[in-house]
Short mmCIF file of C-alpha atoms in Angstrom, two decimals:
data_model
loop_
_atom_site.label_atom_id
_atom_site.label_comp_id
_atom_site.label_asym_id
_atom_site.label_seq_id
_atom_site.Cartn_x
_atom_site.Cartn_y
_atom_site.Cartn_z
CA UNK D 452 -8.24 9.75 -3.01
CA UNK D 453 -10.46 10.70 -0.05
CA UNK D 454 -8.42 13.51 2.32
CA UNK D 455 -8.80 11.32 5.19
CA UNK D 456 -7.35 7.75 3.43
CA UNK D 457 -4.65 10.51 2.14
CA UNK D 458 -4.06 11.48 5.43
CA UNK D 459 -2.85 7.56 6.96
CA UNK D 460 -1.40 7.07 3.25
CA UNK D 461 1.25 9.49 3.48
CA UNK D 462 3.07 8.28 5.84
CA UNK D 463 2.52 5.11 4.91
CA UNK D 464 4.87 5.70 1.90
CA UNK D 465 7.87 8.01 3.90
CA UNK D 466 7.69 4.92 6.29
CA UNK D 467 8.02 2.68 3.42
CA UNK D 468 11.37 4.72 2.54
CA UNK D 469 12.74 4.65 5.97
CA UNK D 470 12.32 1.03 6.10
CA UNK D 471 14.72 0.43 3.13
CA UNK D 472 16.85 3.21 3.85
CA UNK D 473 16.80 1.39 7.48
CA UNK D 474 18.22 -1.67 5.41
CA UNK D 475 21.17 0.36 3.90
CA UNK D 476 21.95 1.90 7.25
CA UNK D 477 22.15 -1.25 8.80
CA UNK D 478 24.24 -3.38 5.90
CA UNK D 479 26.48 -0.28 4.78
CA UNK D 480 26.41 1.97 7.25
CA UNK D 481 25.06 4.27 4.88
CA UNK D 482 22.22 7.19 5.00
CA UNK D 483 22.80 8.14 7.97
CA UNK D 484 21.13 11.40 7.98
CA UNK D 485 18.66 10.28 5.65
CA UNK D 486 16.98 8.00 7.74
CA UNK D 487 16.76 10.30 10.28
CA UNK D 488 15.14 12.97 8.19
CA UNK D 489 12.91 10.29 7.34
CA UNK D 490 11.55 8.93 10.26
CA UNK D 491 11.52 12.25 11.68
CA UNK D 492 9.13 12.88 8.26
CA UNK D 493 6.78 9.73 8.99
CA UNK D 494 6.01 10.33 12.57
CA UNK D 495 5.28 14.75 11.86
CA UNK D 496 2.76 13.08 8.96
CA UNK D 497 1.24 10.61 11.18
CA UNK D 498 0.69 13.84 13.56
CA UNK D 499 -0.88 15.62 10.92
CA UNK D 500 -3.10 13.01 9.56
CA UNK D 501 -4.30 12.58 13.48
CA UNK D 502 -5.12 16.60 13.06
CA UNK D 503 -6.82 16.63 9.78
CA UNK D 504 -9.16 13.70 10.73
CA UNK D 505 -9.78 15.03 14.03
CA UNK D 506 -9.90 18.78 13.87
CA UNK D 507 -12.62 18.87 11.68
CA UNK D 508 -10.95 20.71 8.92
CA UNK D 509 -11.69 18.29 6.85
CA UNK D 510 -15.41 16.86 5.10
CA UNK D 511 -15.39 13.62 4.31
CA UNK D 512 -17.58 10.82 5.09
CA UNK D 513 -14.41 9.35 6.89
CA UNK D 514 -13.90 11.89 9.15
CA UNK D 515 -14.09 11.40 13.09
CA UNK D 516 -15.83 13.53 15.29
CA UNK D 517 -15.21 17.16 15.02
CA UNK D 518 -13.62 18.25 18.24
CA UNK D 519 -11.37 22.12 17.44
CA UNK D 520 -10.10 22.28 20.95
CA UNK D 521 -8.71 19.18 20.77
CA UNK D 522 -7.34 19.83 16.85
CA UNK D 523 -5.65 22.82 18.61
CA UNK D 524 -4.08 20.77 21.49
CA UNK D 525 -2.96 18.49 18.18
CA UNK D 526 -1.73 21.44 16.20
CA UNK D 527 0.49 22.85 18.88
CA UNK D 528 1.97 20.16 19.97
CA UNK D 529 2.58 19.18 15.83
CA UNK D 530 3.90 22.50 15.49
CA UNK D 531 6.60 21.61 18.77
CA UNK D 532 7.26 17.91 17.13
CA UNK D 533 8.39 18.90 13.46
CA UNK D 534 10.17 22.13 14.97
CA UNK D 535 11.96 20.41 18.02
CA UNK D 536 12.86 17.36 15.61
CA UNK D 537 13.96 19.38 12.41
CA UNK D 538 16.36 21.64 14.61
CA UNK D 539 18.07 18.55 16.91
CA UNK D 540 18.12 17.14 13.20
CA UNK D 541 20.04 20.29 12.15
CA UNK D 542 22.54 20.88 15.36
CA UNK D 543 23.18 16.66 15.20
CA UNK D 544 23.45 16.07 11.80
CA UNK D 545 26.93 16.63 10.86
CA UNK D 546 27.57 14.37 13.55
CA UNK D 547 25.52 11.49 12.65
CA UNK D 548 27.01 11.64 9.29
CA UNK D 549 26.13 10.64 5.62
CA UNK D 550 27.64 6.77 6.05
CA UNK D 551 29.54 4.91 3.63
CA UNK D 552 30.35 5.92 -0.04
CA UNK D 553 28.58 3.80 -3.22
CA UNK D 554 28.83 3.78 -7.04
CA UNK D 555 26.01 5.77 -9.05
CA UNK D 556 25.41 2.04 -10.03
CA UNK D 557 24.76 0.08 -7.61
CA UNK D 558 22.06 -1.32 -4.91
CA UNK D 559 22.34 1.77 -2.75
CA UNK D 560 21.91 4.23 -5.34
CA UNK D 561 18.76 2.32 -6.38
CA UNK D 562 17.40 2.51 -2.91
CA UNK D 563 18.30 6.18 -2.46
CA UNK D 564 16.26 6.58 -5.81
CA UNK D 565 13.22 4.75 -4.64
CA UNK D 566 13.21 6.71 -1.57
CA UNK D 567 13.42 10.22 -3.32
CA UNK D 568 10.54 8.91 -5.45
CA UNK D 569 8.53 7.53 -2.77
CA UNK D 570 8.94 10.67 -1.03
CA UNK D 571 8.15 13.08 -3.78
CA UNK D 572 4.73 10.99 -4.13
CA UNK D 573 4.54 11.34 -1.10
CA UNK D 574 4.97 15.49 -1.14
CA UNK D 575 2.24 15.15 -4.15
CA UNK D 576 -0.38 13.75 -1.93
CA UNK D 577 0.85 16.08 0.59
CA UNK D 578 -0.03 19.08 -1.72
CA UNK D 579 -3.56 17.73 -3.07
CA UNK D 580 -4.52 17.12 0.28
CA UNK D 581 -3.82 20.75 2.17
CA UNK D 582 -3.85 23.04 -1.18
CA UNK D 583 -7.67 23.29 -0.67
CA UNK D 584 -7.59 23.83 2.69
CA UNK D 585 -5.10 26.23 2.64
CA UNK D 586 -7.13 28.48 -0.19
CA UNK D 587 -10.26 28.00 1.95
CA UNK D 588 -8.43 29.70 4.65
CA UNK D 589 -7.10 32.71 3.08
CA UNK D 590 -10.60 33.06 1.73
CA UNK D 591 -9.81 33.20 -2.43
CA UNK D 592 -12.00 30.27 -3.19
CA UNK D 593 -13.41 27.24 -2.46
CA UNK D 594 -12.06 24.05 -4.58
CA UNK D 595 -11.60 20.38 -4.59
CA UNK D 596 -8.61 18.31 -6.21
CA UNK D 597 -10.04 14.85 -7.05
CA UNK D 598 -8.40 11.94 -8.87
CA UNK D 599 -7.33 14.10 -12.41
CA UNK D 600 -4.28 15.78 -10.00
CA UNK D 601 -3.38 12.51 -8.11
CA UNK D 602 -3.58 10.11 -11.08
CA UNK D 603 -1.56 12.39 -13.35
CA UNK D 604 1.43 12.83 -10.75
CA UNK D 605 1.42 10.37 -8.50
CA UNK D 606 0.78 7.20 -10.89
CA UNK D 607 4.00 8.63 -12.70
CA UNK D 608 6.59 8.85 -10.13
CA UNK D 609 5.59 4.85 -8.90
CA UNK D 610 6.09 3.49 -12.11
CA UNK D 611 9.58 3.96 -12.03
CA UNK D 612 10.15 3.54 -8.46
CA UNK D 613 8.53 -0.65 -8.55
CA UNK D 614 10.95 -0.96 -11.75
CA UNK D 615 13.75 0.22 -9.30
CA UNK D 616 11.90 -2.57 -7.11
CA UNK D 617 12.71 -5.53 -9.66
CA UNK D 618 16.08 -3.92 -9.85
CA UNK D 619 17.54 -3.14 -6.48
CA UNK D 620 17.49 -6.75 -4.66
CA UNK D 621 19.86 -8.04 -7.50
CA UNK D 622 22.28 -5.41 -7.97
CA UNK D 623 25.19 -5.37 -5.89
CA UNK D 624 26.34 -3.18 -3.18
CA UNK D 625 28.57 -0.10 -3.37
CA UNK D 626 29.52 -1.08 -7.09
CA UNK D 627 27.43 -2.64 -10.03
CA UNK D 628 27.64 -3.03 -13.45
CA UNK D 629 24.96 -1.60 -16.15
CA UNK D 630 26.13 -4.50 -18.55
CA UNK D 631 25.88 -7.37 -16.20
CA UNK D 632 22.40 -6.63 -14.75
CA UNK D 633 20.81 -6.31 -18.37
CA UNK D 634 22.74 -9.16 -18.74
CA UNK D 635 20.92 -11.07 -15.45
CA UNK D 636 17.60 -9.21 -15.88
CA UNK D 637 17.11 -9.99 -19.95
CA UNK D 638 14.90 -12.77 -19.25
CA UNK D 639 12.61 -11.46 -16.78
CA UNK D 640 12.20 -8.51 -18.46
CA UNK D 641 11.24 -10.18 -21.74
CA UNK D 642 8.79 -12.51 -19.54
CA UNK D 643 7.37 -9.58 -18.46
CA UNK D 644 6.38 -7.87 -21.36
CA UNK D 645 5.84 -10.42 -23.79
CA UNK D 646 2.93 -12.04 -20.77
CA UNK D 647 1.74 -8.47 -20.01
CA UNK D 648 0.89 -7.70 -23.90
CA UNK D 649 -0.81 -10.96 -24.29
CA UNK D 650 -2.83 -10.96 -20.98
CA UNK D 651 -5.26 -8.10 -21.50
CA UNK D 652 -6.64 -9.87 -24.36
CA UNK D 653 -8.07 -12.45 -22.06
CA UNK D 654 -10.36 -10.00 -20.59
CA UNK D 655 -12.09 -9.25 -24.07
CA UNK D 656 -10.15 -5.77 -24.54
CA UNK D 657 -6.36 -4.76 -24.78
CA UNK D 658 -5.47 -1.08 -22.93
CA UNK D 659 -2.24 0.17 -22.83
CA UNK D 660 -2.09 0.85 -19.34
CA UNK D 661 -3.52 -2.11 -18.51
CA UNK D 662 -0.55 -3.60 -20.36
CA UNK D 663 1.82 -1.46 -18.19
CA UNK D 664 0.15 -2.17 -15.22
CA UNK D 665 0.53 -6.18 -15.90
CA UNK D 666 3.97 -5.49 -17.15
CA UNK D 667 4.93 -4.22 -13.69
CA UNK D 668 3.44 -6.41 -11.38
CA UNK D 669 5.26 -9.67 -13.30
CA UNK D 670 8.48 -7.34 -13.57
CA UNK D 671 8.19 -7.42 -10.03
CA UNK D 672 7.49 -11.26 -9.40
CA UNK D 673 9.80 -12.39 -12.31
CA UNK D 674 12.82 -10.66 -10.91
CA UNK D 675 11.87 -12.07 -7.06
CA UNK D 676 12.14 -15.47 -8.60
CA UNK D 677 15.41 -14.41 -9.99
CA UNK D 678 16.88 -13.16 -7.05
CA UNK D 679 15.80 -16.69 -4.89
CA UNK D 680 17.34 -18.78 -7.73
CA UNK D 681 20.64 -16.80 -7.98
CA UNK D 682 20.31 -16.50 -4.41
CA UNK D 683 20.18 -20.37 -3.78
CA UNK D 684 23.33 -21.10 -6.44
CA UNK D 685 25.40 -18.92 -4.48
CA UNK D 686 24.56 -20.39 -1.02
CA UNK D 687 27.88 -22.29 -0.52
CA UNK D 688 27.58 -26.41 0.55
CA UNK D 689 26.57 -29.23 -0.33
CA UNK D 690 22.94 -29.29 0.05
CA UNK D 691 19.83 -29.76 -1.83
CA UNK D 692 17.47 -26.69 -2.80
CA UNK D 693 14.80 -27.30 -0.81
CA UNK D 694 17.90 -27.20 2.12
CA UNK D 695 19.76 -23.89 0.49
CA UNK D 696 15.97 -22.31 0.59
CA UNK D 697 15.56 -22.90 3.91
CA UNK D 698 18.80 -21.69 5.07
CA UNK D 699 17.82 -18.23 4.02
CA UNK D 700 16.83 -15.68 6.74
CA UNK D 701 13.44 -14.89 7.65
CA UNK D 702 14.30 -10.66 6.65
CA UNK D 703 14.94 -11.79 2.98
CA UNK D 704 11.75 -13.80 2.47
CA UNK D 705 10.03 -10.96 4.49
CA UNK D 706 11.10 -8.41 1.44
CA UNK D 707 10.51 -11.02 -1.29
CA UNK D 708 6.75 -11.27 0.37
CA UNK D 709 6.20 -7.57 0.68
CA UNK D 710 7.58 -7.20 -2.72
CA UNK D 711 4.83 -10.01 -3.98
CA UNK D 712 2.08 -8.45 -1.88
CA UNK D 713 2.91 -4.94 -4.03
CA UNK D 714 2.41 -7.02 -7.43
CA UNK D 715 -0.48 -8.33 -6.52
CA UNK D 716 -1.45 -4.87 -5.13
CA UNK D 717 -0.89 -3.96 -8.92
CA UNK D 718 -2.67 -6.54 -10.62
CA UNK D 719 -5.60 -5.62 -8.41
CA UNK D 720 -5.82 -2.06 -9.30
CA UNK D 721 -4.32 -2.23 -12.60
CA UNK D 722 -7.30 -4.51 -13.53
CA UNK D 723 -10.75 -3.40 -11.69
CA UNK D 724 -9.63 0.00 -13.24
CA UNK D 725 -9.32 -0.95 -16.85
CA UNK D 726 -12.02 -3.66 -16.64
CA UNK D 727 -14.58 -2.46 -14.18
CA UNK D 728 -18.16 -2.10 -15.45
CA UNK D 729 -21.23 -0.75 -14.06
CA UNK D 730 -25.03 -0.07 -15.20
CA UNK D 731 -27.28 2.65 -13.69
CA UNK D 732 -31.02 1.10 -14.72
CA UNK D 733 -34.59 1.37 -14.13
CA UNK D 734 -35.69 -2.57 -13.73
CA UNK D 735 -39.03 -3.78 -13.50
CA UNK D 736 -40.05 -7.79 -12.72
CA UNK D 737 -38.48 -9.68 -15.37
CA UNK D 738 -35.61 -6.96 -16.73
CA UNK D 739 -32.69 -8.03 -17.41
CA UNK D 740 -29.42 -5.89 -17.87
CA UNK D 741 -25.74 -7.14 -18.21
CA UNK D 742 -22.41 -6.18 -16.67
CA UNK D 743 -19.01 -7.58 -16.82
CA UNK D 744 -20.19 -11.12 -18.86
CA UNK D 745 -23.22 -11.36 -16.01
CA UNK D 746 -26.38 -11.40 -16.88
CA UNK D 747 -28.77 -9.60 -13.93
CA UNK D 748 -32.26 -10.73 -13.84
CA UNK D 749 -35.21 -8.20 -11.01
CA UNK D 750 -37.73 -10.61 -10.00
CA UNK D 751 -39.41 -8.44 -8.18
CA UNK D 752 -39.91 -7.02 -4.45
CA UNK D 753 -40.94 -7.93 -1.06
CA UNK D 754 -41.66 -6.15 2.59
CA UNK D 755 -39.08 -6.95 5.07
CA UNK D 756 -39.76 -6.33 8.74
CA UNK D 757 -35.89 -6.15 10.49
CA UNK D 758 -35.32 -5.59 14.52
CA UNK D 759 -35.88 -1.65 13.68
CA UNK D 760 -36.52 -1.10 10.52
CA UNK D 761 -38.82 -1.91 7.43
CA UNK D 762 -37.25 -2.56 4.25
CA UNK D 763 -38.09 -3.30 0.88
CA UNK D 764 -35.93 -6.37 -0.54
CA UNK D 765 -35.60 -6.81 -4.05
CA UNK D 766 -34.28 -10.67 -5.62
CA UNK D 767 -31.92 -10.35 -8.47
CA UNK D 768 -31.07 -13.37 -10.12
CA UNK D 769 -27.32 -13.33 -11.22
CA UNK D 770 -26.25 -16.14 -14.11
CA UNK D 771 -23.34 -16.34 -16.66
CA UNK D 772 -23.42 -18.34 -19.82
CA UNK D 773 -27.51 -19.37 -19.27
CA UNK D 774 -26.50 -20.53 -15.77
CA UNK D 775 -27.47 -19.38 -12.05
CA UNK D 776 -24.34 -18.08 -10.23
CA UNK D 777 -26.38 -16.65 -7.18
CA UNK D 778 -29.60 -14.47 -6.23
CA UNK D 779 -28.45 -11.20 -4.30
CA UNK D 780 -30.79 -8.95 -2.40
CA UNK D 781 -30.24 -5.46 -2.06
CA UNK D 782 -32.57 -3.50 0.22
CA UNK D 783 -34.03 -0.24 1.27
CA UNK D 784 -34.21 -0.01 4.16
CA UNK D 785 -36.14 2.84 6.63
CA UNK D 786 -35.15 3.52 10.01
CA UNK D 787 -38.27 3.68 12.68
CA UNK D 788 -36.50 5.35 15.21
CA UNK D 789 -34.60 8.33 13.44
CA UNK D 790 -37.15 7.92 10.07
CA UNK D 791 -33.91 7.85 8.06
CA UNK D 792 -33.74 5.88 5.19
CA UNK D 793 -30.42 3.81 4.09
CA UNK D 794 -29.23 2.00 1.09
CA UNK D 795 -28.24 -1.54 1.79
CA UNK D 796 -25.65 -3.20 -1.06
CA UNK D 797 -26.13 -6.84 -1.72
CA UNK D 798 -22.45 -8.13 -2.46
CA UNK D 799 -21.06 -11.32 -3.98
CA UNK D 800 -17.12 -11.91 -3.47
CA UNK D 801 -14.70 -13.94 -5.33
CA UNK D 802 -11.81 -14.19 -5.81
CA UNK D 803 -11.95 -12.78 -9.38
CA UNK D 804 -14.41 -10.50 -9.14
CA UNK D 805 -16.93 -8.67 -7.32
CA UNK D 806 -20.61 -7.89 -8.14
CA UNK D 807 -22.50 -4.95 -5.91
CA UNK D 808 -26.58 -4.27 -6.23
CA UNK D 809 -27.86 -0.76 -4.98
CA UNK D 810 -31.18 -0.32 -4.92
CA UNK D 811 -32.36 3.04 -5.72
CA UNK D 812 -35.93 4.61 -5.64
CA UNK D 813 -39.07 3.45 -6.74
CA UNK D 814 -40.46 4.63 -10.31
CA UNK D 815 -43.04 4.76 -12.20
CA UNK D 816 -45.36 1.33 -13.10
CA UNK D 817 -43.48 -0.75 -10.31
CA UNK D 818 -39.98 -0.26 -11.59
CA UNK D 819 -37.16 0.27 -9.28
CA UNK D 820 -33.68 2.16 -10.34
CA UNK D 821 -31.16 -0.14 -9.63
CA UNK D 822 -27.32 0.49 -9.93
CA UNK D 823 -25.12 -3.05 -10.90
CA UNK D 824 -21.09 -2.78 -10.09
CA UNK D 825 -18.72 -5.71 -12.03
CA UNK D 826 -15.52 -5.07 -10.33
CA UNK D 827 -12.82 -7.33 -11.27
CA UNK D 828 -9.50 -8.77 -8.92
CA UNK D 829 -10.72 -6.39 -5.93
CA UNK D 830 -9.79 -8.81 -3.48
CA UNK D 831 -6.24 -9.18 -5.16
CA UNK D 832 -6.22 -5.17 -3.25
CA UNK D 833 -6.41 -6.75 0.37
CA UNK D 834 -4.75 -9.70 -0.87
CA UNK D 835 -1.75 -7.46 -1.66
CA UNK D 836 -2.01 -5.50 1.60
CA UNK D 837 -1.99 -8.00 3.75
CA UNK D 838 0.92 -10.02 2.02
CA UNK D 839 2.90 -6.97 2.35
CA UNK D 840 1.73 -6.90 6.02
CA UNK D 841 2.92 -10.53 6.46
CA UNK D 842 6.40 -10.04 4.73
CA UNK D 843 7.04 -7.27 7.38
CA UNK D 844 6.32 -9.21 10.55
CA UNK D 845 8.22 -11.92 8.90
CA UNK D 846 11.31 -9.66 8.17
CA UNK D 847 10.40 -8.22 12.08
CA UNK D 848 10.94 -11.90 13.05
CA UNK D 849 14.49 -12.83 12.18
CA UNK D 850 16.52 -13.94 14.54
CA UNK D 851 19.51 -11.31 14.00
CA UNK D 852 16.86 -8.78 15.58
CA UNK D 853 16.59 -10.76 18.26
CA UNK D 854 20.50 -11.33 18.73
CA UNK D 855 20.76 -7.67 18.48
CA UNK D 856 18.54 -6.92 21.14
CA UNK D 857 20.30 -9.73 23.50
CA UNK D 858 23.62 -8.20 22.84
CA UNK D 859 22.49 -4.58 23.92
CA UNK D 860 21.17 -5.98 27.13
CA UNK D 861 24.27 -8.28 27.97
CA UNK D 862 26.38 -4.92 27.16
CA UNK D 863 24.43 -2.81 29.25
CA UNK D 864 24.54 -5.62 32.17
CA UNK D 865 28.36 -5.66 32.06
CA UNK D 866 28.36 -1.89 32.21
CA UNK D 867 26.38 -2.24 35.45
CA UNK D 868 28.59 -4.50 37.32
CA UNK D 869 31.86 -2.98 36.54
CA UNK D 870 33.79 -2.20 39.42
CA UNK D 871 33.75 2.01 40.09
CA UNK D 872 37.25 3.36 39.35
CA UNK D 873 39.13 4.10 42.34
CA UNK D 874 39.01 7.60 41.58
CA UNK D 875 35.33 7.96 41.65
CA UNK D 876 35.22 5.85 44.87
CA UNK D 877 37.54 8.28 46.53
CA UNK D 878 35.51 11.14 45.74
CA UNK D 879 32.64 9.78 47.10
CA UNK D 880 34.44 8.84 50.27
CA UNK D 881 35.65 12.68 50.33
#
């Protein structure tokens, strides 16, 4: 929850709203003025994320280079965005309209709800990100809000909004029925929670919110599976299902692989955060110390010379069970040019886990302070992000887009070599 990562996450999430209330607008007609409120909303919050990293207002190890003219040049012409946008959004409004009409229960009502919730999360960051700031600047007092605020409201309002995920793709538009989905839904949601109590076991310890967290992420993929099956009986023809999958549109396996990326997304965090395990030590040659179900062996130290610096390496032998899994070598490593003196991390990927060495300072009778990470599913994080990344430049793909876009151009052709009325000829003549 670093200010500066809060700063390109916020409007990460409004954008994520005003994509699928984008989707209603363009399938119902509906939200009108909500999707203009929202993208108005992403675009002032990617302005003030390019202040707060810029400006220098904020300290964080992640901020750029701290340039005030240029964060008043940014705050100006934030201050002219959001005000010029937020009044053409109130003199235009009542003529873009609110759209169609829907049933409390129904696929449009779920979006809308997703949306409020992502952009109520979206406020919270907001306010844990510029409360500081703004208390710094009226001089009461100098404070920090850490993970305690965001974890306690912000883990909250998603937990309902990915169940609305599962939900919303198979509930019809303008009118459901409460009945019929639990009806649909019963087995996935079953699958989900029966796997999702069972699973933390596996990894030697059950947590509740582990259990949640699992619970949501297969709630997610169980009800995606749903959707393609229903969505395959109810393609009309004659075909085979490998030819009914393929006759779907690019768009809908776009949201069914953006929707996948945010379970995995889940599992990812869901699991290095219950699970993760790490060991502050002092190691001499032939300690051992354990982490995660690896066993972490110092066997000892050598002088490295690099291009421009000196370092001392240290070999840690890394097994699991009795056997070798790898030998990592974190350094320390000291600059000859500035003199400064910089920690670097040996790191072993998988796909399952990660494992990070730090190598601290030198103690007494040749021991070494070494810090050991276990980190489980971390790459299931990226993994997530960029399959949600992939499912929208999939969904960007479809052809309708490109129909679209010929359309407007043919349109605008025609308009351009229509004949000028007779009327307007004459007064040109005159």
């Amino acid at each position: 929850w670093d200010p500066v990562e809060n700063a390109s996450f916020m409007p990460w999430l409004v954008g994520t709203a005003l994509i699928h209330s984008l989707a209603v607008t363009e399938k119902r007609g509906g939200f009108k003025s909500w999707t203009v409120l929202l993208a108005i909303a992403a675009f002032s919050l990617s302005l003030l994320g390019t202040f707060l990293v810029r400006s220098g207002v904020l300290t964080s190890v992640h901020a750029f280079a701290t340039d005030p003219k240029r964060g008043i040049f940014i705050l100006v012409f934030l201050a002219f965005v959001i005000g010029g946008s937020l009044l053409l959004y109130a003199w235009r409004a009542r003529q873009v309209g609110l759209g169609g009409k829907f049933d409390v229960v129904s696929r449009e009502s779920m979006l809308l709800s997703n949306n409020v919730l992502l952009a109520v999360a979206a406020g919270s960051v907001l306010l844990g990100t510029l409360y500081p700031l703004i208390v710094d600047a009226l001089g009461m007092a100098k404070l920090s809000v850490g993970p305690p605020y965001f974890n306690s409201v912000f883990v909250p309002l998603m937990v309902p909004a990915v169940f609305l995920m599962g939900i919303g793709p198979i509930a019809r538009w303008k009118k459901a029925s409460l009945p019929e989905l639990a009806v649909r839904l019963r087995w996935a949601f079953l699958a989900s929670v029966v796997t999702a109590l069972i699973l933390p076991f596996t990894f030697g310890q059950w947590k509740p919110l582990a259990s949640l967290g699992l619970m949501l992420a297969l709630w997610i993929v169980s009800t995606a599976l749903l959707n393609i099956w229903e969505r395959v009986k109810s393609t009309s023809g004659k075909f085979g299902v490998l030819q009914k999958l393929g006759m779907q549109s690019r768009s809908y396996y776009g949201m069914q692989l953006a929707h996948l990326g945010v379970a995995v997304f889940i599992v990812g965090v869901t699991l290095v955060t219950g699970y993760q395990s790490e060991q502050d030590v002092r190691m001499g040659i032939g300690d051992t110390v354990n982490a995660g179900g690896y066993s972490f062996r110092f066997n000892g130290i050598t002088d490295v010379a690099g291009p421009n610096y000196q370092a001392a390496r240290a070999e840690i032998e890394v097994s699991k069970n009795g056997n070798v899994v790898n030998k990592m070598y974190p350094e320390k490593r000291s600059y000859t040019a500035t003199g400064s003196v910089m920690t670097e991390t040996a790191i072993d990927t998988g796909l399952f886990r990660d494992l990070y060495i730090s190598l601290g300072e030198p103690v007494s009778g040749g021991a070494w302070s070494v810090r050991v990470y276990y980190k489980p599913f971390v790459s299931w994080i990226w993994g997530g992000a960029i399959l949600m990344a992939m499912g929208g430049g999939l969904a960007l793909s479809d052809r309708r887009y490109a129909l679209a876009a010929r359309k407007q151009r043919q349109a605008l052709e025609q308009k351009r070599q229509q004949p000028i009325p007779a009327m307007a000829t004459a007064a040109k003549e005159v």
